[in-house]
mmCIF file with all atom_site columns, C-alpha atoms in Angstrom:
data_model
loop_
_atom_site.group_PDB
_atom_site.id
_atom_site.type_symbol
_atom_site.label_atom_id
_atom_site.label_alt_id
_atom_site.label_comp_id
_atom_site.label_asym_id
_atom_site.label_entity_id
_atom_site.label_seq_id
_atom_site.pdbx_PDB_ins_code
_atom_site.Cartn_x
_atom_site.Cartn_y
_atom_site.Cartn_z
_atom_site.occupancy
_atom_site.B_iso_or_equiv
_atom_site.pdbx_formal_charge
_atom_site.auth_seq_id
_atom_site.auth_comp_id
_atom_site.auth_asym_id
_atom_site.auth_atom_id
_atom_site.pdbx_PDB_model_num
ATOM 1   C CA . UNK A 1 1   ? -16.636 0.655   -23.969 1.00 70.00 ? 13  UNK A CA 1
ATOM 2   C CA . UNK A 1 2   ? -15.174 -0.232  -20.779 1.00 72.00 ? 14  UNK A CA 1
ATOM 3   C CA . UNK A 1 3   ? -16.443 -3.609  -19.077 1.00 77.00 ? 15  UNK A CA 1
ATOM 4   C CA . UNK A 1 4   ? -17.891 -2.983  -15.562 1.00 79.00 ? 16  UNK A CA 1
ATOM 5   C CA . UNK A 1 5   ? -16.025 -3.914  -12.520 1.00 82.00 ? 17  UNK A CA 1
ATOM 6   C CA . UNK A 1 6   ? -12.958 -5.206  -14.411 1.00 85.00 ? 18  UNK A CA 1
ATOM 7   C CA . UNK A 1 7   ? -10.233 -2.691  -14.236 1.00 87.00 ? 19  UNK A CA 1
ATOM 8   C CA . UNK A 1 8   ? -7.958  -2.345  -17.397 1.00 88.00 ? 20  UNK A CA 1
ATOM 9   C CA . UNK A 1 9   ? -4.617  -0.827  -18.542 1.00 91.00 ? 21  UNK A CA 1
ATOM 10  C CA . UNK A 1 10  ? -4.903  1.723   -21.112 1.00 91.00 ? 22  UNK A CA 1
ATOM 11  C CA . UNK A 1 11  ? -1.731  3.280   -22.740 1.00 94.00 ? 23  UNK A CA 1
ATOM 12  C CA . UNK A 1 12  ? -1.181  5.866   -25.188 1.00 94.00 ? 24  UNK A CA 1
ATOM 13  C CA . UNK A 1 13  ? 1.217   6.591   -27.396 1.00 95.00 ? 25  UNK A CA 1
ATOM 14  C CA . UNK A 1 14  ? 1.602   10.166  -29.194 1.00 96.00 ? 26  UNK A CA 1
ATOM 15  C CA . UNK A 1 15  ? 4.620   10.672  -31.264 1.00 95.00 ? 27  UNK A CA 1
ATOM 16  C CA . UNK A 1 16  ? 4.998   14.239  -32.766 1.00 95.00 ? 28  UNK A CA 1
ATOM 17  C CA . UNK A 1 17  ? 7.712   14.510  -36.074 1.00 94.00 ? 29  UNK A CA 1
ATOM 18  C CA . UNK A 1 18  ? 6.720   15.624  -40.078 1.00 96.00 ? 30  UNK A CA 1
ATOM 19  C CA . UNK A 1 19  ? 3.780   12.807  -38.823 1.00 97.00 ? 31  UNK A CA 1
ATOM 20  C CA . UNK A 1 20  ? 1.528   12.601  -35.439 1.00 97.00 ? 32  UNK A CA 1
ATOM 21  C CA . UNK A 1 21  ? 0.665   8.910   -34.858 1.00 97.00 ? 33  UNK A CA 1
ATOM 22  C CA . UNK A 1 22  ? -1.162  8.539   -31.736 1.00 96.00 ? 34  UNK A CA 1
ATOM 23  C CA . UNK A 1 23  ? -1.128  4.540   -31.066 1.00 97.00 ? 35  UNK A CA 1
ATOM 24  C CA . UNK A 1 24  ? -4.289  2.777   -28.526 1.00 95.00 ? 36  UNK A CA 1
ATOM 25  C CA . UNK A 1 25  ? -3.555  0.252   -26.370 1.00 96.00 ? 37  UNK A CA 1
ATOM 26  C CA . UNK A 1 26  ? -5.794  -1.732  -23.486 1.00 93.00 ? 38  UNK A CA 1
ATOM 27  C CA . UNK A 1 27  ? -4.296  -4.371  -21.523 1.00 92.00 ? 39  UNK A CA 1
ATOM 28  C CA . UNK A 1 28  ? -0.928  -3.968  -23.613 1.00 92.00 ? 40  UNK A CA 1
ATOM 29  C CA . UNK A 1 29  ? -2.725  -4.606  -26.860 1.00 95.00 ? 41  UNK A CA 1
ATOM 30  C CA . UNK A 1 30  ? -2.816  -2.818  -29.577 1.00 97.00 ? 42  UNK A CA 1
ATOM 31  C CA . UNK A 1 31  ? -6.722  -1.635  -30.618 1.00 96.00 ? 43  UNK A CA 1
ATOM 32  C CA . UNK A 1 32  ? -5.648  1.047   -32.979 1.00 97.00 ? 44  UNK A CA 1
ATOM 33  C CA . UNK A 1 33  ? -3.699  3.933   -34.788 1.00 98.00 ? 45  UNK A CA 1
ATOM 34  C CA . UNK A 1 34  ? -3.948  6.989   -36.206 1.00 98.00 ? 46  UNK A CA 1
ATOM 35  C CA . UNK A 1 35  ? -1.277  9.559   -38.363 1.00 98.00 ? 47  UNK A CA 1
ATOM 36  C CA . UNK A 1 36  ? -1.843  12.592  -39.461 1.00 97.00 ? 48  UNK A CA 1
ATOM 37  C CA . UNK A 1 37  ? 0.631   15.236  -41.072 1.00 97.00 ? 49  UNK A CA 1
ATOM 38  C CA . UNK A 1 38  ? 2.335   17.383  -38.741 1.00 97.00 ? 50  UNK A CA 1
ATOM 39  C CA . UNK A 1 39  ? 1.047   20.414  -41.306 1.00 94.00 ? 51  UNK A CA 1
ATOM 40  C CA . UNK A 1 40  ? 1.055   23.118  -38.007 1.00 90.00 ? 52  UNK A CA 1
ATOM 41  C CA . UNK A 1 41  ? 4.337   22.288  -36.855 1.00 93.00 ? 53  UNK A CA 1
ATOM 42  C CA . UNK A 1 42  ? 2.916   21.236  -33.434 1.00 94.00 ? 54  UNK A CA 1
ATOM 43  C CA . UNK A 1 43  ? 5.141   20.161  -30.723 1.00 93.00 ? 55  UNK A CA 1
ATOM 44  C CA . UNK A 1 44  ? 4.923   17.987  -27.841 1.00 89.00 ? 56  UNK A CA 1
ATOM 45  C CA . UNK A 1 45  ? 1.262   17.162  -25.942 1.00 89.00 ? 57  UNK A CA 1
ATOM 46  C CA . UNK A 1 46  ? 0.671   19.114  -22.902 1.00 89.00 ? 58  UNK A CA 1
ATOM 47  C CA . UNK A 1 47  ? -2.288  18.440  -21.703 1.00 89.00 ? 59  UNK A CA 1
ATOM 48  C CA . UNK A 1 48  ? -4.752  15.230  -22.235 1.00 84.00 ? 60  UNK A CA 1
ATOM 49  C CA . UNK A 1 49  ? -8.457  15.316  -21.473 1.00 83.00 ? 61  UNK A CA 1
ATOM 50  C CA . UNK A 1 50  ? -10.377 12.061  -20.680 1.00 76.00 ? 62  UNK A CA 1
ATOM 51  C CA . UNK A 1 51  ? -13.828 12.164  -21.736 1.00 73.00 ? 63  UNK A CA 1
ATOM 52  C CA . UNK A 1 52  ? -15.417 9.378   -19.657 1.00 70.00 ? 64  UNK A CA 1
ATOM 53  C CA . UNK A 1 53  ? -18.592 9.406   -21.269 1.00 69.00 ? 65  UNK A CA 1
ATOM 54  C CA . UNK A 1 54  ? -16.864 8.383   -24.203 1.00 62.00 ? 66  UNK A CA 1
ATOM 55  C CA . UNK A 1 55  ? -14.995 5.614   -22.498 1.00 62.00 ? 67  UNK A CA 1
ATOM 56  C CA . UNK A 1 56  ? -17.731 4.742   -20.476 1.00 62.00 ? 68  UNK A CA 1
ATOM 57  C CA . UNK A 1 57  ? -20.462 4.866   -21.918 1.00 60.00 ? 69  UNK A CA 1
ATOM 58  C CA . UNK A 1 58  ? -23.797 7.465   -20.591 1.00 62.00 ? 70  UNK A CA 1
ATOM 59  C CA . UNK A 1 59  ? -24.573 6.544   -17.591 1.00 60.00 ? 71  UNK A CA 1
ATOM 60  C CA . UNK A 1 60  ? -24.330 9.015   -14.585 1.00 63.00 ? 72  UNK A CA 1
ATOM 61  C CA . UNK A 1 61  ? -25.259 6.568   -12.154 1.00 67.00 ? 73  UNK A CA 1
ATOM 62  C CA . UNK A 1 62  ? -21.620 4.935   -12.051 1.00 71.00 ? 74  UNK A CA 1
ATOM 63  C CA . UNK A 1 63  ? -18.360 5.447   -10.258 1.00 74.00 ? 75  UNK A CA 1
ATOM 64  C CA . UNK A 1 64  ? -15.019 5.483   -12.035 1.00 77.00 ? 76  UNK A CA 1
ATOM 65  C CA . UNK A 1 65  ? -11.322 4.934   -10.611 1.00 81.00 ? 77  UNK A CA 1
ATOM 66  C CA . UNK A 1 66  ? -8.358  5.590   -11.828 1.00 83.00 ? 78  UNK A CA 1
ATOM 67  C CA . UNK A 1 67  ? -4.584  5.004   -10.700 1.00 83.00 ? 79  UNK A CA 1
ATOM 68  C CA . UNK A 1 68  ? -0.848  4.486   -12.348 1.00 83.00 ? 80  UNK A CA 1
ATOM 69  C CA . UNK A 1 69  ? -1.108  7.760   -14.025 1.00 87.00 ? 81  UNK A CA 1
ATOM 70  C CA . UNK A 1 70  ? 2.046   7.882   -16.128 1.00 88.00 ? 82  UNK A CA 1
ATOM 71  C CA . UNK A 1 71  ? 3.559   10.629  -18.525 1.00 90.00 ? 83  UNK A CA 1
ATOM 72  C CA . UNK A 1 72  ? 6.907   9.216   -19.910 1.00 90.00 ? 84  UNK A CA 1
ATOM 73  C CA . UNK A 1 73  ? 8.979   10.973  -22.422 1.00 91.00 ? 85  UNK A CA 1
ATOM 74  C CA . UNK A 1 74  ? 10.724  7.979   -25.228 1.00 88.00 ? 86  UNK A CA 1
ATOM 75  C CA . UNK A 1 75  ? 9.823   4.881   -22.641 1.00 89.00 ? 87  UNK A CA 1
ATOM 76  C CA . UNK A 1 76  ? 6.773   2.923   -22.987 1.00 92.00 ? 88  UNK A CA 1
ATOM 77  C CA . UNK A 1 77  ? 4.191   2.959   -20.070 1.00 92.00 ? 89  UNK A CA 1
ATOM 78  C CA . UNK A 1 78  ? 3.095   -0.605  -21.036 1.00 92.00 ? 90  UNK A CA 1
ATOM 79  C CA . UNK A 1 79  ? 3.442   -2.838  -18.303 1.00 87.00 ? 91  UNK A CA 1
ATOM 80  C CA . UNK A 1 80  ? 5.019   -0.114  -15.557 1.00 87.00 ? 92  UNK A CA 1
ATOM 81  C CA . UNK A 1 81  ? 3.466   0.385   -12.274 1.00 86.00 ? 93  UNK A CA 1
ATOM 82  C CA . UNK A 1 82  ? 3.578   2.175   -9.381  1.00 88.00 ? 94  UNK A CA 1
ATOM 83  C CA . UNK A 1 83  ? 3.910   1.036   -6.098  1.00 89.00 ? 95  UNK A CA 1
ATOM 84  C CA . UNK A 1 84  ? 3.188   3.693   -3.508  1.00 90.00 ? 96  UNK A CA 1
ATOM 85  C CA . UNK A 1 85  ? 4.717   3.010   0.022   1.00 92.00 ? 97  UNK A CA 1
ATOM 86  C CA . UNK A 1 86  ? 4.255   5.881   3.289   1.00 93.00 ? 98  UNK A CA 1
ATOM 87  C CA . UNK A 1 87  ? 5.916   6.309   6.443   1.00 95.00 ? 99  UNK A CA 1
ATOM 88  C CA . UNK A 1 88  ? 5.245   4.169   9.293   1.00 96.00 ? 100 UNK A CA 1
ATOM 89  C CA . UNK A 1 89  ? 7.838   5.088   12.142  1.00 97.00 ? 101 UNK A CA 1
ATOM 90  C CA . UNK A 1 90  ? 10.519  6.830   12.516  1.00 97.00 ? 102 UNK A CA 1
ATOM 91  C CA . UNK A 1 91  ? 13.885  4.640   12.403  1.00 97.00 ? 103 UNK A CA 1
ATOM 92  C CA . UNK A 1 92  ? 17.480  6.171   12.757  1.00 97.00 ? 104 UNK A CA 1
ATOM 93  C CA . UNK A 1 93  ? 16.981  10.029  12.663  1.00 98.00 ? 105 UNK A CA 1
ATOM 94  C CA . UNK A 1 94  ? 14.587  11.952  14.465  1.00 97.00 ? 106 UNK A CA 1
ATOM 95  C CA . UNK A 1 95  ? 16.587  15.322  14.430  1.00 97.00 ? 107 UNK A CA 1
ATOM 96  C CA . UNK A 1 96  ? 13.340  17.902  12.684  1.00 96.00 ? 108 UNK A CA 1
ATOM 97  C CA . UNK A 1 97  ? 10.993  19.297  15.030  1.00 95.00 ? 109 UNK A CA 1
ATOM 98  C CA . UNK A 1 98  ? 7.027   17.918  14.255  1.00 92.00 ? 110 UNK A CA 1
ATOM 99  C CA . UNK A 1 99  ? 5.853   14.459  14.427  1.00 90.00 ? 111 UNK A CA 1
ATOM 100 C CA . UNK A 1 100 ? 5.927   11.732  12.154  1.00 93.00 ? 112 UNK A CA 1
ATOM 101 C CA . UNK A 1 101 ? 2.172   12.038  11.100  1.00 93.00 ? 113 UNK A CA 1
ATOM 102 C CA . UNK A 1 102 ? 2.273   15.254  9.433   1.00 91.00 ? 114 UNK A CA 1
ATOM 103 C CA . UNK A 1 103 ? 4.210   13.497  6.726   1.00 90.00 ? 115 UNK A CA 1
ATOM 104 C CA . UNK A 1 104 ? 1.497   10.770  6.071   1.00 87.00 ? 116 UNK A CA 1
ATOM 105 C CA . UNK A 1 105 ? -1.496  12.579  6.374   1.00 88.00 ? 117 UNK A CA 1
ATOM 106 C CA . UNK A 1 106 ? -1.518  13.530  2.937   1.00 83.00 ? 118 UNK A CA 1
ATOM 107 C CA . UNK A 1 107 ? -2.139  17.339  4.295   1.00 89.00 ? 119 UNK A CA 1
ATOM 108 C CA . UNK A 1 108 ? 0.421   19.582  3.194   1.00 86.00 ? 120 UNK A CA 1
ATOM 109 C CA . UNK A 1 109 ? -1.245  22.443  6.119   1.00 89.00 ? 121 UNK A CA 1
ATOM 110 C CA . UNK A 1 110 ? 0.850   19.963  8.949   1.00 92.00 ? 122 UNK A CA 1
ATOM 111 C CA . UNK A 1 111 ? 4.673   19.696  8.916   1.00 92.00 ? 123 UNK A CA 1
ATOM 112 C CA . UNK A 1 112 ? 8.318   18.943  9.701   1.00 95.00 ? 124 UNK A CA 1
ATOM 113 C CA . UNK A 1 113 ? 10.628  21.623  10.687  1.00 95.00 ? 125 UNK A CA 1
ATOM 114 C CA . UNK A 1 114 ? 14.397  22.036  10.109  1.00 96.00 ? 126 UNK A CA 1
ATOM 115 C CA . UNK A 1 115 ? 15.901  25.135  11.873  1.00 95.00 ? 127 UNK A CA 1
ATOM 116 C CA . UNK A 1 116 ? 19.735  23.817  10.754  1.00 96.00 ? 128 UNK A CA 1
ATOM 117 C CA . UNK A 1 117 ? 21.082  22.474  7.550   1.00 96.00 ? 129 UNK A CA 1
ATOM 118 C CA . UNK A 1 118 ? 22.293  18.368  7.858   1.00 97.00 ? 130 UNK A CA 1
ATOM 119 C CA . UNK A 1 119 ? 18.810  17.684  9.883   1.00 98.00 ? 131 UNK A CA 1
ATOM 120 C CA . UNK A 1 120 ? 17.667  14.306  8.942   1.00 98.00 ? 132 UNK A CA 1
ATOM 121 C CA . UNK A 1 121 ? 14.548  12.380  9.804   1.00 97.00 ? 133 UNK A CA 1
ATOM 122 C CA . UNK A 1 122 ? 13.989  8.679   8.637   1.00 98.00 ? 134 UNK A CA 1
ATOM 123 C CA . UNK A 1 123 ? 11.434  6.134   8.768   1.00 97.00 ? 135 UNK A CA 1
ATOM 124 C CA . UNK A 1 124 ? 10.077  2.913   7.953   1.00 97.00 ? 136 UNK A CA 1
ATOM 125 C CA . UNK A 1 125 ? 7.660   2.483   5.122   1.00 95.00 ? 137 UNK A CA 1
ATOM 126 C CA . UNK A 1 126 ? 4.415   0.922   5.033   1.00 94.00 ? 138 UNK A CA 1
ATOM 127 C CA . UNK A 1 127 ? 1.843   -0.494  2.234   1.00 89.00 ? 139 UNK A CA 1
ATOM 128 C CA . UNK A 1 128 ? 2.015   -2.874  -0.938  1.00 83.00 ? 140 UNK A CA 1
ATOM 129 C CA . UNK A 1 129 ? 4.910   -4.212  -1.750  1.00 77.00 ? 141 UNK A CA 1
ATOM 130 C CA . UNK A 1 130 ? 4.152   -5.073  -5.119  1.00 71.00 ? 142 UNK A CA 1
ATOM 131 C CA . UNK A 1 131 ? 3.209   -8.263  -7.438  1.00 69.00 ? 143 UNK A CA 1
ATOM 132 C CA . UNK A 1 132 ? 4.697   -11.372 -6.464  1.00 66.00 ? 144 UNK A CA 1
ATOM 133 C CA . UNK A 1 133 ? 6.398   -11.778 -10.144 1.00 69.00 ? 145 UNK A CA 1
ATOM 134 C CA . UNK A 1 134 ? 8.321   -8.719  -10.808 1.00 75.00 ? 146 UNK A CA 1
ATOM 135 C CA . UNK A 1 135 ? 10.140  -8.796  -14.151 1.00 78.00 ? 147 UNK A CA 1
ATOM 136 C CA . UNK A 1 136 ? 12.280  -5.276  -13.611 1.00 87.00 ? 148 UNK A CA 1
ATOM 137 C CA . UNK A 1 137 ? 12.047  -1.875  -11.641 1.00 91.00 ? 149 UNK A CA 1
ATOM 138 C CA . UNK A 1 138 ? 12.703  0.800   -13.357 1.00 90.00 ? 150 UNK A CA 1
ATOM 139 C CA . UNK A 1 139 ? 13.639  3.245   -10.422 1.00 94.00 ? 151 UNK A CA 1
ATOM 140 C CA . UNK A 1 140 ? 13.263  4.044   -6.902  1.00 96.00 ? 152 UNK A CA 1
ATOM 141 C CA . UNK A 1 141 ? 11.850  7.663   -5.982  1.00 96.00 ? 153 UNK A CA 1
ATOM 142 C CA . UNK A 1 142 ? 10.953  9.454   -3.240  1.00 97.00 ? 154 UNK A CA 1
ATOM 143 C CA . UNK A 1 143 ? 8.424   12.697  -3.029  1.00 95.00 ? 155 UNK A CA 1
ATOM 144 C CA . UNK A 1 144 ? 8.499   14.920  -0.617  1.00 95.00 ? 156 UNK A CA 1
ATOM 145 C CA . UNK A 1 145 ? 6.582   18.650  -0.545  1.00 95.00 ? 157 UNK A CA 1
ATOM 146 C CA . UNK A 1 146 ? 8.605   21.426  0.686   1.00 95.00 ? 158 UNK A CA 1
ATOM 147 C CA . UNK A 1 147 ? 8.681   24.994  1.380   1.00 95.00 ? 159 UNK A CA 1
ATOM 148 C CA . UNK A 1 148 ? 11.316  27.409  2.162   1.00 95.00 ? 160 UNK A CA 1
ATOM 149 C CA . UNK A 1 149 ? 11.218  29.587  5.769   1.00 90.00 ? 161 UNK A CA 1
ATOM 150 C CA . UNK A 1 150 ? 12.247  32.832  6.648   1.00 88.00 ? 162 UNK A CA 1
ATOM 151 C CA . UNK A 1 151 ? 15.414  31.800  7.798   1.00 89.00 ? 163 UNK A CA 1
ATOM 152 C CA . UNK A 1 152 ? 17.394  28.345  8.004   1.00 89.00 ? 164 UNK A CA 1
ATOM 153 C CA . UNK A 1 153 ? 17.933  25.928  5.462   1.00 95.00 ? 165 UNK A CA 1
ATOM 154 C CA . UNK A 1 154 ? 16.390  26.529  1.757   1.00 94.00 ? 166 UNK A CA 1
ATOM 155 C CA . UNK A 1 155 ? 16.958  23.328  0.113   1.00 97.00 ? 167 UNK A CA 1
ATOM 156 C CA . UNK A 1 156 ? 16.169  19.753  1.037   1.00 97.00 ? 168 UNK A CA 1
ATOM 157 C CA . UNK A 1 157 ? 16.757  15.866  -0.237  1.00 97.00 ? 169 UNK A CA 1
ATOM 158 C CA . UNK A 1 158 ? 15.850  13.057  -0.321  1.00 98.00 ? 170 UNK A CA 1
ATOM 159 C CA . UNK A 1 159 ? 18.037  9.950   0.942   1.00 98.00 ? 171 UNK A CA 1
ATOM 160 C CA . UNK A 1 160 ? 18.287  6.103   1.424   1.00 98.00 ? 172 UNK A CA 1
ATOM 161 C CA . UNK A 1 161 ? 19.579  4.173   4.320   1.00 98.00 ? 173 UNK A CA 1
ATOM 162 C CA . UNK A 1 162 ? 20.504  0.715   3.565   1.00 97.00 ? 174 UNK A CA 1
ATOM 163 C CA . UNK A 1 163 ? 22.881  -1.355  5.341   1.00 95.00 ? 175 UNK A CA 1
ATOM 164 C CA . UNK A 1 164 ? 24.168  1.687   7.924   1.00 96.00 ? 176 UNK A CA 1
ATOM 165 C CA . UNK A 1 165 ? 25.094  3.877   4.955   1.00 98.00 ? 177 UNK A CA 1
ATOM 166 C CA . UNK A 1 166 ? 22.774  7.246   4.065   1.00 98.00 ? 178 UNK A CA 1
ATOM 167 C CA . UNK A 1 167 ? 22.609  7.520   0.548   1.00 98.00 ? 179 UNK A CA 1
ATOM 168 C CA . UNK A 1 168 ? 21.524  10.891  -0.273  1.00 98.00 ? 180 UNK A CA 1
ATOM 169 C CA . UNK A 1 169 ? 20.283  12.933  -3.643  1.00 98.00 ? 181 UNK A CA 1
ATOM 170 C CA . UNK A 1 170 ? 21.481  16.240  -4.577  1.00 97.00 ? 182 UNK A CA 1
ATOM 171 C CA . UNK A 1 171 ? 19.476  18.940  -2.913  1.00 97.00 ? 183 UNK A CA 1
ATOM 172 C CA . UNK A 1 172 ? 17.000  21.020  -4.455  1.00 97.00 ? 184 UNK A CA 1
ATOM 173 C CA . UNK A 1 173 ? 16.329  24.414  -3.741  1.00 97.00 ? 185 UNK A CA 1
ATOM 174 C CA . UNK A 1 174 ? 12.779  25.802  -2.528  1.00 96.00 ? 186 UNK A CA 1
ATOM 175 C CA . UNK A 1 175 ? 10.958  28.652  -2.521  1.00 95.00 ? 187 UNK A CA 1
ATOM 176 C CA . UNK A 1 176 ? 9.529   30.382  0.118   1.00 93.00 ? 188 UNK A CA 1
ATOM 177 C CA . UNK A 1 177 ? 6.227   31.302  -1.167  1.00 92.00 ? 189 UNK A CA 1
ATOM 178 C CA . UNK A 1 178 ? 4.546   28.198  -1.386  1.00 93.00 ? 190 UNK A CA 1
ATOM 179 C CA . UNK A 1 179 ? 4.963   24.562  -1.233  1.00 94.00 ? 191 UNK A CA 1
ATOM 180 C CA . UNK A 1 180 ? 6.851   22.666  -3.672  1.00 94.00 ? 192 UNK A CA 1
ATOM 181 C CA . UNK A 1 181 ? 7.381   19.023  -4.837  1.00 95.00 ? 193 UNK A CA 1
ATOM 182 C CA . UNK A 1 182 ? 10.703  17.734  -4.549  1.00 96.00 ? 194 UNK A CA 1
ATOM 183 C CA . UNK A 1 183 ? 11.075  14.354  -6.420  1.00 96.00 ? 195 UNK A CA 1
ATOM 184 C CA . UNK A 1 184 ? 14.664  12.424  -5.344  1.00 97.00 ? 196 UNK A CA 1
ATOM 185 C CA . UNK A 1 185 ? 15.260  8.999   -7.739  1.00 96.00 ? 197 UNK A CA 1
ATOM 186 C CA . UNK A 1 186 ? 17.351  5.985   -7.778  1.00 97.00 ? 198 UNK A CA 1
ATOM 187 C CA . UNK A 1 187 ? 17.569  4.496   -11.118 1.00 95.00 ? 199 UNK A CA 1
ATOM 188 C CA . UNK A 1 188 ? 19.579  1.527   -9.851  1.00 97.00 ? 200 UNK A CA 1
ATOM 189 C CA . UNK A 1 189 ? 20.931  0.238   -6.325  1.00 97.00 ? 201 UNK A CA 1
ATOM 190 C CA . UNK A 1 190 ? 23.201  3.115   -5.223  1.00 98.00 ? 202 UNK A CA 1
ATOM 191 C CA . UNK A 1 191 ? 25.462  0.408   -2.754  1.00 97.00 ? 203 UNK A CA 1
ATOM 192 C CA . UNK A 1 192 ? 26.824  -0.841  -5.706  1.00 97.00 ? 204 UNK A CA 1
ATOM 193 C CA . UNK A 1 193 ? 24.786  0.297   -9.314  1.00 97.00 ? 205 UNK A CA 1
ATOM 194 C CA . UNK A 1 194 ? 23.196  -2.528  -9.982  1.00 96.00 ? 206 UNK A CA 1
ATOM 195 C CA . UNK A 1 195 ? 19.487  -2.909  -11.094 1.00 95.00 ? 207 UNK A CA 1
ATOM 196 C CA . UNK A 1 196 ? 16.756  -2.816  -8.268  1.00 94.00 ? 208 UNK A CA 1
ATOM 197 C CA . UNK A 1 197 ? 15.448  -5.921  -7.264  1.00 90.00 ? 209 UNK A CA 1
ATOM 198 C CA . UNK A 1 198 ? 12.123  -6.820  -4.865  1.00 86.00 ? 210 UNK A CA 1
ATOM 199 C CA . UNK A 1 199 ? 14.565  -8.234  -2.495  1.00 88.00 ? 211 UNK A CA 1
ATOM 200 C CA . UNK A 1 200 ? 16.963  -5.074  -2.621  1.00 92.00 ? 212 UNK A CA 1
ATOM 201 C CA . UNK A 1 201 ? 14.383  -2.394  -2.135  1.00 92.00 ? 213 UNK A CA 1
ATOM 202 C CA . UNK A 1 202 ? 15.085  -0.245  0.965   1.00 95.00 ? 214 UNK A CA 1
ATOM 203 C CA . UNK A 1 203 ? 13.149  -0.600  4.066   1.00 94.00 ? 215 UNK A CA 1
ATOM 204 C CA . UNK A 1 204 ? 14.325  2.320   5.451   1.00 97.00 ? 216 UNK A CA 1
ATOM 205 C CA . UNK A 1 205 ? 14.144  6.471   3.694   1.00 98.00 ? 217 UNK A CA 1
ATOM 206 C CA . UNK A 1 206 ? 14.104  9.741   4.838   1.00 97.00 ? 218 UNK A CA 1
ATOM 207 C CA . UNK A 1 207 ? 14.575  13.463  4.051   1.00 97.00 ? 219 UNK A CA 1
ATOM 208 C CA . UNK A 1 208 ? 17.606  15.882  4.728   1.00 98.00 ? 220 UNK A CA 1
ATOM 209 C CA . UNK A 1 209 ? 17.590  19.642  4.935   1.00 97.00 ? 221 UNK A CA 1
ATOM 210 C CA . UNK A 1 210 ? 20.342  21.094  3.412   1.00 95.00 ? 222 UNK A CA 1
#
């Protein structure tokens, strides 16, 4: 049972071969296992269900939170976290139509325009920056929700600005008939490849229609 007002770090583990062993952990510790013979031929999890009263006990009286939601395919999830930053002001570009607060609102109803392929808008990011110890990060990425128009661009990207230079990601295509993420990642520093640090994060992203 979960303690109350202590947050905690709960990772699973489900590996499907001949066997399924699902593996518990809470606070990177180990609590238990469990394997079973593979004897339907079942293939990878698609879907997990929490059932809180189970974790939590019976009470209805009580409020739950829940954050770092990870699904990871071969790499641990013990130890990673998430550090989510948002626009705070636009910084070199300002070349889509629509103001910079239909990107932070969190409403995907208000938007940016692009009427032209090569439009970019960038901005300064705002929020944590993270623990003060950071032993490794494992990537940079940037989410952005898009949808295609009638006419003009169909595809858009994500990009970096550090130093001057843009770094961008390879466009994606979108659809038309409803909004779609578009995830753009950095697994490593792309000035020069080498592994992110706290002190080489970029202060300064944006998105390009293409």
């Amino acid at each position: 049972i979960a303690p109350n007002g202590q947050p905690q770090w709960i990772d699973v583990r489900v590996a499907v071969g001949a066997s399924i062993t699902i593996d518990f952990h809470v606070d990177g510790v180990l609590q238990s296992t469990a394997t079973a013979a593979n004897i339907g031929a079942k293939g990878k999890p698609v879907q997990i269900v929490f059932a809180n009263t189970g974790l939590h006990g019976t009470s209805s009286s009580r409020t739950w939170y829940y954050a770092h939601l990870a699904v990871l395919d071969g790499v641990s999830t013990i130890g990673r976290r998430f550090v989510r930053r948002t626009p705070h002001a636009i910084a070199s570009f300002n070349q889509m139509a629509g103001g910079l607060d239909a990107l932070k609102d969190d409403d995907i109803a208000t938007r940016v325009s692009s009427d032209a392929a090569g439009q970019r808008m960038s901005f300064s990011l705002t929020g944590p920056t993270g623990p003060a110890a950071v032993s490794a990060i494992a990537a940079v990425h940037l989410k952005q929700i898009a949808q295609a128009g009638t006419d003009g661009p169909d595809a858009t990207a994500g990009f970096l600005r550090i130093g001057g230079v843009n770094h961008d990601a390879a466009p994606e295509t979108v659809p038309d008939l409803a909004p779609k993420p578009v995830y753009s990642s950095w697994a490593v520093n792309p000035v020069d490849a080498s592994p992110w640090s706290d002190l080489t994060l970029p202060n300064e992203v944006g998105i390009l229609s293409a």
